[in-house]
Tab-separated table of C-alpha atoms in Angstrom:
chain	number	residue	atom	x	y	z
A	520	UNK	CA	0.000	0.000	0.000
A	521	UNK	CA	1.580	3.353	-1.036
A	522	UNK	CA	2.477	5.869	1.643
A	523	UNK	CA	1.095	9.345	1.027
A	524	UNK	CA	2.423	12.405	2.826
A	525	UNK	CA	-1.098	13.816	2.907
A	526	UNK	CA	-3.384	11.078	4.284
A	527	UNK	CA	-6.230	9.872	2.052
A	528	UNK	CA	-8.303	8.971	5.086
A	529	UNK	CA	-11.100	11.515	5.577
A	530	UNK	CA	-11.432	10.589	9.240
A	531	UNK	CA	-7.831	11.677	9.828
A	532	UNK	CA	-8.538	15.198	8.617
A	533	UNK	CA	-11.865	15.338	10.406
A	534	UNK	CA	-10.310	14.489	13.773
A	535	UNK	CA	-7.247	16.655	13.178
A	536	UNK	CA	-9.082	19.838	12.267
A	537	UNK	CA	-11.742	19.245	14.914
A	538	UNK	CA	-8.997	19.233	17.550
A	539	UNK	CA	-7.369	22.288	15.962
A	540	UNK	CA	-10.706	24.118	15.941
A	541	UNK	CA	-11.216	23.361	19.632
A	542	UNK	CA	-7.728	24.685	20.407
A	543	UNK	CA	-8.366	27.797	18.321
A	544	UNK	CA	-11.641	28.521	20.104
A	545	UNK	CA	-9.991	28.015	23.491
A	546	UNK	CA	-7.180	30.415	22.572
A	547	UNK	CA	-9.605	33.089	21.346
A	548	UNK	CA	-11.805	32.655	24.420
A	549	UNK	CA	-8.839	33.176	26.732
A	550	UNK	CA	-7.802	36.290	24.797
A	551	UNK	CA	-11.330	37.704	24.999
A	552	UNK	CA	-11.562	37.012	28.731
A	553	UNK	CA	-8.220	38.652	29.387
A	554	UNK	CA	-9.000	41.462	26.955
A	555	UNK	CA	-5.454	41.392	25.570
A	556	UNK	CA	-5.066	42.042	21.815
A	557	UNK	CA	-7.767	39.664	20.620
A	558	UNK	CA	-7.135	40.464	16.964
A	559	UNK	CA	-3.444	39.623	17.301
A	560	UNK	CA	-4.279	36.350	19.063
A	561	UNK	CA	-6.655	35.307	16.280
A	562	UNK	CA	-4.063	36.196	13.651
A	563	UNK	CA	-1.364	34.254	15.539
A	564	UNK	CA	-3.587	31.173	15.921
A	565	UNK	CA	-4.492	31.173	12.233
A	566	UNK	CA	-0.819	31.489	11.297
A	567	UNK	CA	0.058	28.632	13.696
A	568	UNK	CA	-2.365	26.077	12.177
A	569	UNK	CA	-0.561	25.358	8.846
A	570	UNK	CA	2.883	25.124	10.478
A	571	UNK	CA	1.545	22.821	13.185
A	572	UNK	CA	-0.262	20.667	10.613
A	573	UNK	CA	2.904	20.386	8.531
A	574	UNK	CA	4.915	19.355	11.606
A	575	UNK	CA	2.530	16.564	12.620
A	576	UNK	CA	2.303	15.323	9.024
A	577	UNK	CA	6.100	15.037	8.952
A	578	UNK	CA	5.962	13.108	12.233
A	579	UNK	CA	3.309	10.780	10.818
A	580	UNK	CA	5.293	10.258	7.614
A	581	UNK	CA	8.477	9.423	9.529
A	582	UNK	CA	6.556	7.034	11.784
A	583	UNK	CA	5.117	5.204	8.779
A	584	UNK	CA	8.282	5.359	6.671
A	585	UNK	CA	10.642	4.144	9.392
A	586	UNK	CA	8.358	1.359	10.626
A	587	UNK	CA	7.410	2.928	13.925
A	588	UNK	CA	5.189	-0.065	14.716
A	589	UNK	CA	8.282	-2.186	15.309
A	590	UNK	CA	10.184	0.354	17.456
A	591	UNK	CA	10.271	-0.349	21.231
A	592	UNK	CA	7.875	1.917	23.121
A	593	UNK	CA	10.587	3.523	25.313
A	594	UNK	CA	12.614	4.495	22.266
A	595	UNK	CA	9.485	5.706	20.491
A	596	UNK	CA	8.618	8.015	23.398
A	597	UNK	CA	12.125	9.487	23.359
A	598	UNK	CA	11.918	10.075	19.595
A	599	UNK	CA	8.544	11.828	19.892
A	600	UNK	CA	9.796	14.054	22.721
A	601	UNK	CA	12.937	14.982	20.766
A	602	UNK	CA	11.009	15.616	17.559
A	603	UNK	CA	8.385	17.722	19.347
A	604	UNK	CA	11.146	19.868	20.883
A	605	UNK	CA	12.697	20.558	17.471
A	606	UNK	CA	9.331	20.989	15.751
A	607	UNK	CA	8.099	23.271	18.532
A	608	UNK	CA	11.033	25.638	18.074
A	609	UNK	CA	10.601	25.575	14.284
A	610	UNK	CA	6.880	26.347	14.561
A	611	UNK	CA	7.566	29.082	17.115
A	612	UNK	CA	10.148	30.695	14.829
A	613	UNK	CA	7.883	30.528	11.764
A	614	UNK	CA	4.830	31.890	13.555
A	615	UNK	CA	6.886	34.672	15.143
A	616	UNK	CA	8.305	35.631	11.753
A	617	UNK	CA	4.833	35.750	10.194
A	618	UNK	CA	3.143	37.769	12.936
A	619	UNK	CA	6.149	39.944	13.888
A	620	UNK	CA	5.111	43.050	11.879
A	621	UNK	CA	1.629	43.126	13.365
A	622	UNK	CA	2.913	42.004	16.750
A	623	UNK	CA	5.563	44.697	17.021
A	624	UNK	CA	3.165	47.394	15.883
A	625	UNK	CA	0.509	46.443	18.432
A	626	UNK	CA	2.935	46.028	21.327
A	627	UNK	CA	4.854	49.208	20.495
A	628	UNK	CA	1.658	51.250	20.491
A	629	UNK	CA	0.604	49.790	23.827
A	630	UNK	CA	4.045	50.273	25.415
A	631	UNK	CA	4.296	53.876	24.150
A	632	UNK	CA	0.904	54.636	25.664
A	633	UNK	CA	2.250	53.334	28.968
A	634	UNK	CA	5.610	55.140	28.412
A	635	UNK	CA	7.540	51.844	28.523
A	636	UNK	CA	10.724	51.554	26.430
A	637	UNK	CA	10.314	49.339	23.360
A	638	UNK	CA	13.122	46.864	22.509
A	639	UNK	CA	12.075	44.926	19.333
A	640	UNK	CA	14.534	42.034	19.811
A	641	UNK	CA	13.220	41.347	23.304
A	642	UNK	CA	9.618	41.464	22.075
A	643	UNK	CA	10.364	39.018	19.265
A	644	UNK	CA	12.188	36.666	21.652
A	645	UNK	CA	9.293	36.905	24.091
A	646	UNK	CA	6.838	35.975	21.322
A	647	UNK	CA	9.039	33.055	20.261
A	648	UNK	CA	9.268	31.787	23.846
A	649	UNK	CA	5.492	32.004	24.073
A	650	UNK	CA	4.850	30.016	20.869
A	651	UNK	CA	7.635	27.387	20.984
A	652	UNK	CA	6.734	25.568	24.263
A	653	UNK	CA	3.044	25.590	23.364
A	654	UNK	CA	3.791	24.123	19.944
A	655	UNK	CA	6.123	21.542	21.452
A	656	UNK	CA	3.386	20.394	23.831
A	657	UNK	CA	0.753	20.158	21.088
A	658	UNK	CA	3.050	18.228	18.741
A	659	UNK	CA	3.995	15.782	21.518
A	660	UNK	CA	0.365	15.236	22.513
A	661	UNK	CA	-0.615	14.712	18.870
A	662	UNK	CA	2.254	12.252	18.405
A	663	UNK	CA	1.349	10.161	21.449
A	664	UNK	CA	-2.329	10.091	20.483
A	665	UNK	CA	-1.490	9.100	16.909
A	666	UNK	CA	0.862	6.321	18.013
A	667	UNK	CA	-1.697	5.061	20.520
A	668	UNK	CA	-4.472	4.972	17.914
A	669	UNK	CA	-2.186	3.358	15.317
A	670	UNK	CA	-1.074	0.690	17.785
A	671	UNK	CA	-4.662	0.030	18.812
A	672	UNK	CA	-5.717	-0.359	15.172
A	673	UNK	CA	-2.761	-2.611	14.445
A	674	UNK	CA	-3.603	-4.860	17.394
A	675	UNK	CA	-7.263	-4.951	16.395
A	676	UNK	CA	-6.388	-5.788	12.785
A	677	UNK	CA	-4.012	-8.507	13.967
A	678	UNK	CA	-6.747	-9.980	16.159
A	679	UNK	CA	-9.218	-9.900	13.261
A	680	UNK	CA	-6.633	-11.517	10.997
A	681	UNK	CA	-5.992	-14.255	13.557
A	682	UNK	CA	-9.727	-14.810	13.962
A	683	UNK	CA	-10.096	-15.147	10.187
A	684	UNK	CA	-7.212	-17.606	10.091
A	685	UNK	CA	-8.707	-19.622	12.940
A	686	UNK	CA	-12.117	-19.584	11.288
A	687	UNK	CA	-10.646	-20.657	7.940
A	688	UNK	CA	-8.661	-23.388	9.667
A	689	UNK	CA	-11.771	-24.543	11.502
A	690	UNK	CA	-13.755	-24.640	8.261
A	691	UNK	CA	-10.964	-26.542	6.521
A	692	UNK	CA	-10.736	-29.037	9.372
A	693	UNK	CA	-14.502	-29.529	9.448
A	694	UNK	CA	-14.588	-29.932	5.680
A	695	UNK	CA	-11.802	-32.493	5.794
A	696	UNK	CA	-13.384	-34.430	8.644
A	697	UNK	CA	-16.854	-34.325	7.101
A	698	UNK	CA	-15.559	-35.814	3.853
A	699	UNK	CA	-13.975	-38.874	5.440
A	700	UNK	CA	-16.437	-41.403	4.060
A	701	UNK	CA	-14.902	-44.830	4.614
A	702	UNK	CA	-13.375	-46.335	1.431
A	703	UNK	CA	-14.310	-49.758	2.834
A	704	UNK	CA	-17.980	-48.798	2.472
A	705	UNK	CA	-17.446	-47.365	-1.017
A	706	UNK	CA	-15.749	-50.478	-2.364
A	707	UNK	CA	-18.242	-52.861	-0.779
A	708	UNK	CA	-21.187	-50.818	-2.057
A	709	UNK	CA	-19.876	-50.784	-5.623
A	710	UNK	CA	-19.232	-54.536	-5.517
A	711	UNK	CA	-22.700	-55.224	-4.107
A	712	UNK	CA	-24.298	-53.065	-6.795
A	713	UNK	CA	-22.281	-54.871	-9.484
A	714	UNK	CA	-23.520	-58.278	-8.324
A	715	UNK	CA	-27.073	-57.032	-7.786
A	716	UNK	CA	-27.334	-55.758	-11.370
A	717	UNK	CA	-27.275	-59.383	-12.596
A	718	UNK	CA	-29.663	-60.696	-9.929
A	719	UNK	CA	-32.244	-57.930	-9.461
A	720	UNK	CA	-31.963	-54.885	-11.734
A	721	UNK	CA	-34.757	-52.989	-9.968
A	722	UNK	CA	-33.130	-53.444	-6.573
A	723	UNK	CA	-29.759	-52.502	-8.045
A	724	UNK	CA	-31.313	-49.287	-9.360
A	725	UNK	CA	-32.614	-48.465	-5.870
A	726	UNK	CA	-29.156	-49.159	-4.421
A	727	UNK	CA	-27.514	-46.844	-6.952
A	728	UNK	CA	-30.006	-44.104	-6.055
A	729	UNK	CA	-29.325	-44.528	-2.326
A	730	UNK	CA	-25.577	-44.689	-2.930
A	731	UNK	CA	-25.608	-41.462	-4.983
A	732	UNK	CA	-27.658	-39.674	-2.308
A	733	UNK	CA	-25.169	-40.736	0.360
A	734	UNK	CA	-22.260	-39.449	-1.726
A	735	UNK	CA	-24.066	-36.163	-2.398
A	736	UNK	CA	-24.851	-35.765	1.302
A	737	UNK	CA	-21.220	-36.456	2.200
A	738	UNK	CA	-19.982	-33.809	-0.247
A	739	UNK	CA	-22.587	-31.216	0.761
A	740	UNK	CA	-21.870	-31.745	4.452
A	741	UNK	CA	-18.486	-30.062	3.962
A	742	UNK	CA	-20.344	-26.792	3.339
A	743	UNK	CA	-22.682	-27.083	6.330
A	744	UNK	CA	-21.762	-27.176	9.981
A	745	UNK	CA	-25.089	-28.635	11.084
A	746	UNK	CA	-28.061	-30.492	9.621
A	747	UNK	CA	-31.389	-31.639	11.009
A	748	UNK	CA	-31.670	-34.990	12.769
A	749	UNK	CA	-34.268	-35.964	10.174
A	750	UNK	CA	-31.708	-35.668	7.351
A	751	UNK	CA	-29.103	-37.635	9.287
A	752	UNK	CA	-31.573	-40.438	10.050
A	753	UNK	CA	-32.614	-40.551	6.402
A	754	UNK	CA	-28.978	-41.044	5.354
A	755	UNK	CA	-28.270	-43.865	7.814
A	756	UNK	CA	-31.468	-45.581	6.651
A	757	UNK	CA	-30.190	-45.469	3.067
A	758	UNK	CA	-26.746	-46.531	4.230
A	759	UNK	CA	-28.081	-49.565	6.075
A	760	UNK	CA	-30.279	-50.491	3.122
A	761	UNK	CA	-27.079	-50.912	1.099
A	762	UNK	CA	-25.257	-52.693	3.931
A	763	UNK	CA	-28.171	-55.105	4.351
A	764	UNK	CA	-27.543	-56.338	0.806
A	765	UNK	CA	-24.294	-57.822	2.076
A	766	UNK	CA	-25.257	-58.776	5.633
A	767	UNK	CA	-28.839	-59.808	4.804
A	768	UNK	CA	-30.412	-61.449	7.875
A	769	UNK	CA	-27.264	-60.931	9.916
A	770	UNK	CA	-28.284	-57.272	10.419
A	771	UNK	CA	-30.908	-56.635	13.097
A	772	UNK	CA	-31.477	-52.869	13.105
A	773	UNK	CA	-33.694	-50.845	15.449
A	774	UNK	CA	-34.226	-47.078	15.200
A	775	UNK	CA	-35.832	-45.231	18.118
A	776	UNK	CA	-36.296	-41.469	17.655
A	777	UNK	CA	-38.325	-39.621	20.292
A	778	UNK	CA	-41.162	-37.437	18.923
A	779	UNK	CA	-40.475	-33.756	18.216
A	780	UNK	CA	-36.773	-34.095	17.390
A	781	UNK	CA	-36.892	-34.019	13.582
A	782	UNK	CA	-35.745	-30.378	13.358
A	783	UNK	CA	-33.043	-30.623	16.023
A	784	UNK	CA	-29.617	-29.705	14.612
A	785	UNK	CA	-26.473	-31.810	14.771
A	786	UNK	CA	-23.169	-32.100	12.873
A	787	UNK	CA	-23.572	-33.930	9.543
A	788	UNK	CA	-22.293	-37.500	9.101
A	789	UNK	CA	-22.016	-38.114	12.860
A	790	UNK	CA	-24.703	-40.789	13.068
A	791	UNK	CA	-23.578	-42.206	9.742
A	792	UNK	CA	-20.019	-42.607	11.028
A	793	UNK	CA	-21.210	-44.176	14.276
A	794	UNK	CA	-23.350	-46.657	12.373
A	795	UNK	CA	-20.535	-47.330	9.908
A	796	UNK	CA	-18.158	-47.907	12.815
A	797	UNK	CA	-20.665	-50.314	14.386
A	798	UNK	CA	-21.000	-52.305	11.161
A	799	UNK	CA	-17.294	-52.445	10.338
A	800	UNK	CA	-15.925	-53.219	13.815
A	801	UNK	CA	-18.927	-55.085	15.188
A	802	UNK	CA	-21.544	-56.763	13.036
A	803	UNK	CA	-19.229	-57.433	10.106
A	804	UNK	CA	-16.980	-59.414	12.456
A	805	UNK	CA	-19.808	-61.634	13.751
A	806	UNK	CA	-20.488	-64.776	11.756
A	807	UNK	CA	-24.099	-64.885	12.879
A	808	UNK	CA	-24.602	-61.124	12.696
A	809	UNK	CA	-25.929	-59.025	15.528
A	810	UNK	CA	-28.082	-56.151	16.661
A	811	UNK	CA	-27.611	-52.446	15.954
A	812	UNK	CA	-29.672	-49.855	17.819
A	813	UNK	CA	-29.828	-46.080	17.298
A	814	UNK	CA	-31.585	-43.990	19.980
A	815	UNK	CA	-32.238	-40.233	19.984
A	816	UNK	CA	-33.990	-38.450	22.840
A	817	UNK	CA	-34.108	-35.114	24.624
A	818	UNK	CA	-32.543	-34.738	28.056
A	819	UNK	CA	-33.217	-31.286	29.468
A	820	UNK	CA	-31.679	-28.815	27.026
A	821	UNK	CA	-29.555	-31.474	25.347
A	822	UNK	CA	-29.902	-34.026	22.554
A	823	UNK	CA	-28.785	-37.485	23.626
A	824	UNK	CA	-27.685	-39.903	20.897
A	825	UNK	CA	-26.820	-43.537	21.607
A	826	UNK	CA	-25.577	-46.159	19.173
A	827	UNK	CA	-25.254	-49.734	20.470
A	828	UNK	CA	-24.019	-52.775	18.578
A	829	UNK	CA	-22.956	-56.341	19.236
A	830	UNK	CA	-19.238	-57.099	19.012
A	831	UNK	CA	-17.132	-60.254	19.138
A	832	UNK	CA	-16.258	-61.358	22.668
A	833	UNK	CA	-12.551	-61.184	21.872
A	834	UNK	CA	-12.900	-57.549	20.838
A	835	UNK	CA	-14.744	-56.645	24.042
A	836	UNK	CA	-11.486	-57.142	25.914
A	837	UNK	CA	-9.660	-54.634	23.660
A	838	UNK	CA	-10.980	-51.094	24.407
A	839	UNK	CA	-8.938	-49.474	21.621
A	840	UNK	CA	-10.642	-51.245	18.700
A	841	UNK	CA	-13.075	-48.461	17.813
A	842	UNK	CA	-11.777	-47.220	14.456
A	843	UNK	CA	-10.870	-43.795	13.120
A	844	UNK	CA	-14.530	-42.733	12.937
A	845	UNK	CA	-14.777	-42.006	16.663
A	846	UNK	CA	-11.625	-39.878	16.594
A	847	UNK	CA	-13.114	-37.964	13.676
A	848	UNK	CA	-16.322	-37.326	15.616
A	849	UNK	CA	-14.450	-36.241	18.741
A	850	UNK	CA	-12.454	-33.663	16.770
A	851	UNK	CA	-15.544	-32.265	15.048
A	852	UNK	CA	-17.489	-31.952	18.300
A	853	UNK	CA	-14.585	-30.063	19.850
A	854	UNK	CA	-14.360	-27.684	16.875
A	855	UNK	CA	-18.104	-26.988	16.825
A	856	UNK	CA	-19.072	-26.982	20.495
A	857	UNK	CA	-15.898	-26.787	22.571
A	858	UNK	CA	-16.746	-28.238	25.975
A	859	UNK	CA	-20.526	-27.964	25.500
A	860	UNK	CA	-20.706	-31.371	23.782
A	861	UNK	CA	-19.583	-34.667	25.315
A	862	UNK	CA	-19.186	-38.218	24.108
A	863	UNK	CA	-18.242	-41.533	25.654
A	864	UNK	CA	-17.641	-45.060	24.448
A	865	UNK	CA	-17.884	-48.173	26.607
A	866	UNK	CA	-18.166	-51.962	26.457
A	867	UNK	CA	-20.800	-53.877	28.384
A	868	UNK	CA	-20.043	-57.524	27.783
A	869	UNK	CA	-20.416	-58.183	24.069
A	870	UNK	CA	-22.133	-54.843	23.422
A	871	UNK	CA	-20.356	-51.648	22.448
A	872	UNK	CA	-22.099	-48.335	23.141
A	873	UNK	CA	-21.268	-44.798	22.020
A	874	UNK	CA	-23.162	-41.916	23.625
A	875	UNK	CA	-23.089	-38.312	22.420
A	876	UNK	CA	-24.637	-35.322	24.192
A	877	UNK	CA	-25.172	-32.125	22.183
A	878	UNK	CA	-26.673	-28.727	23.074
A	879	UNK	CA	-30.290	-28.684	21.894
A	880	UNK	CA	-30.590	-26.451	18.818
A	881	UNK	CA	-33.473	-26.300	16.394
A	882	UNK	CA	-33.586	-25.181	12.783
A	883	UNK	CA	-34.939	-21.661	12.331
């Protein structure tokens, strides 16, 4: 971004000249109250404004040009104090030079009326000593305010940038996790459809339709943080319809959804992954098949989801055999809800249960 000596920001000029106007009014008010050469004071203040503005613009330009944001605060304070001292004397000298003719004329007339000797050099020095410290103070105050505002904006912009990065990272993580449809299911589904085409074309057509809807849902879920429970249940029903082609009577499925929960929101693909995990690590390992149960109910202001499935007795003694799906779900719940959502997995004999508790949210 190019650096301009004269800022392009309208707010900068608005704030700057508003402050200058307040200072000008205060100076004129004091002169009126004291009754001391009001016209000269107005003339001096008007002459002071452009020199003061030029001085602070130089300070701003140096701050931007030299990377003042990266300078330690103690050194920055010293630089501002030193610059304001030099700028204050320069402004005082310029203003004194501009107003000297009018100043000397007014003072000389007043001193002659009072029969006081007039020494021009002393009057000019007195005027300079009046303008220089005041200018130094105003430049220093302006510099500290400008640095403070610039630092505050920089910190705020950095925080916003970090928030955007975190949000983009969160979206990327959610998208990646949502798209982890198990290749095992994909390959098995395609093989089952291939065999079914020769045995029952109508059933194969229904399987292809269900399979395509599952794939579409998986892809679309990367663009949505939450879906309704009704949509998730519909997908696992289609998923199990395909799985049943392979397991046939070995799959005993029960779905229990409490009334009034159809529009409750939850992360997409969560139930699907739990059911897929149950089939792959449980029922698929049982020669005689087993039972799979999905329960959804409301508990206070929470949605309680439970998925239970039979597992081989040998696997019941190995708590770690739960698959990557549960790790995926845990990461997504943490990204979406923080500590507001909980999950647990446990064995009870030859039954494996996963329970998930989510804050109760409904679709608008």
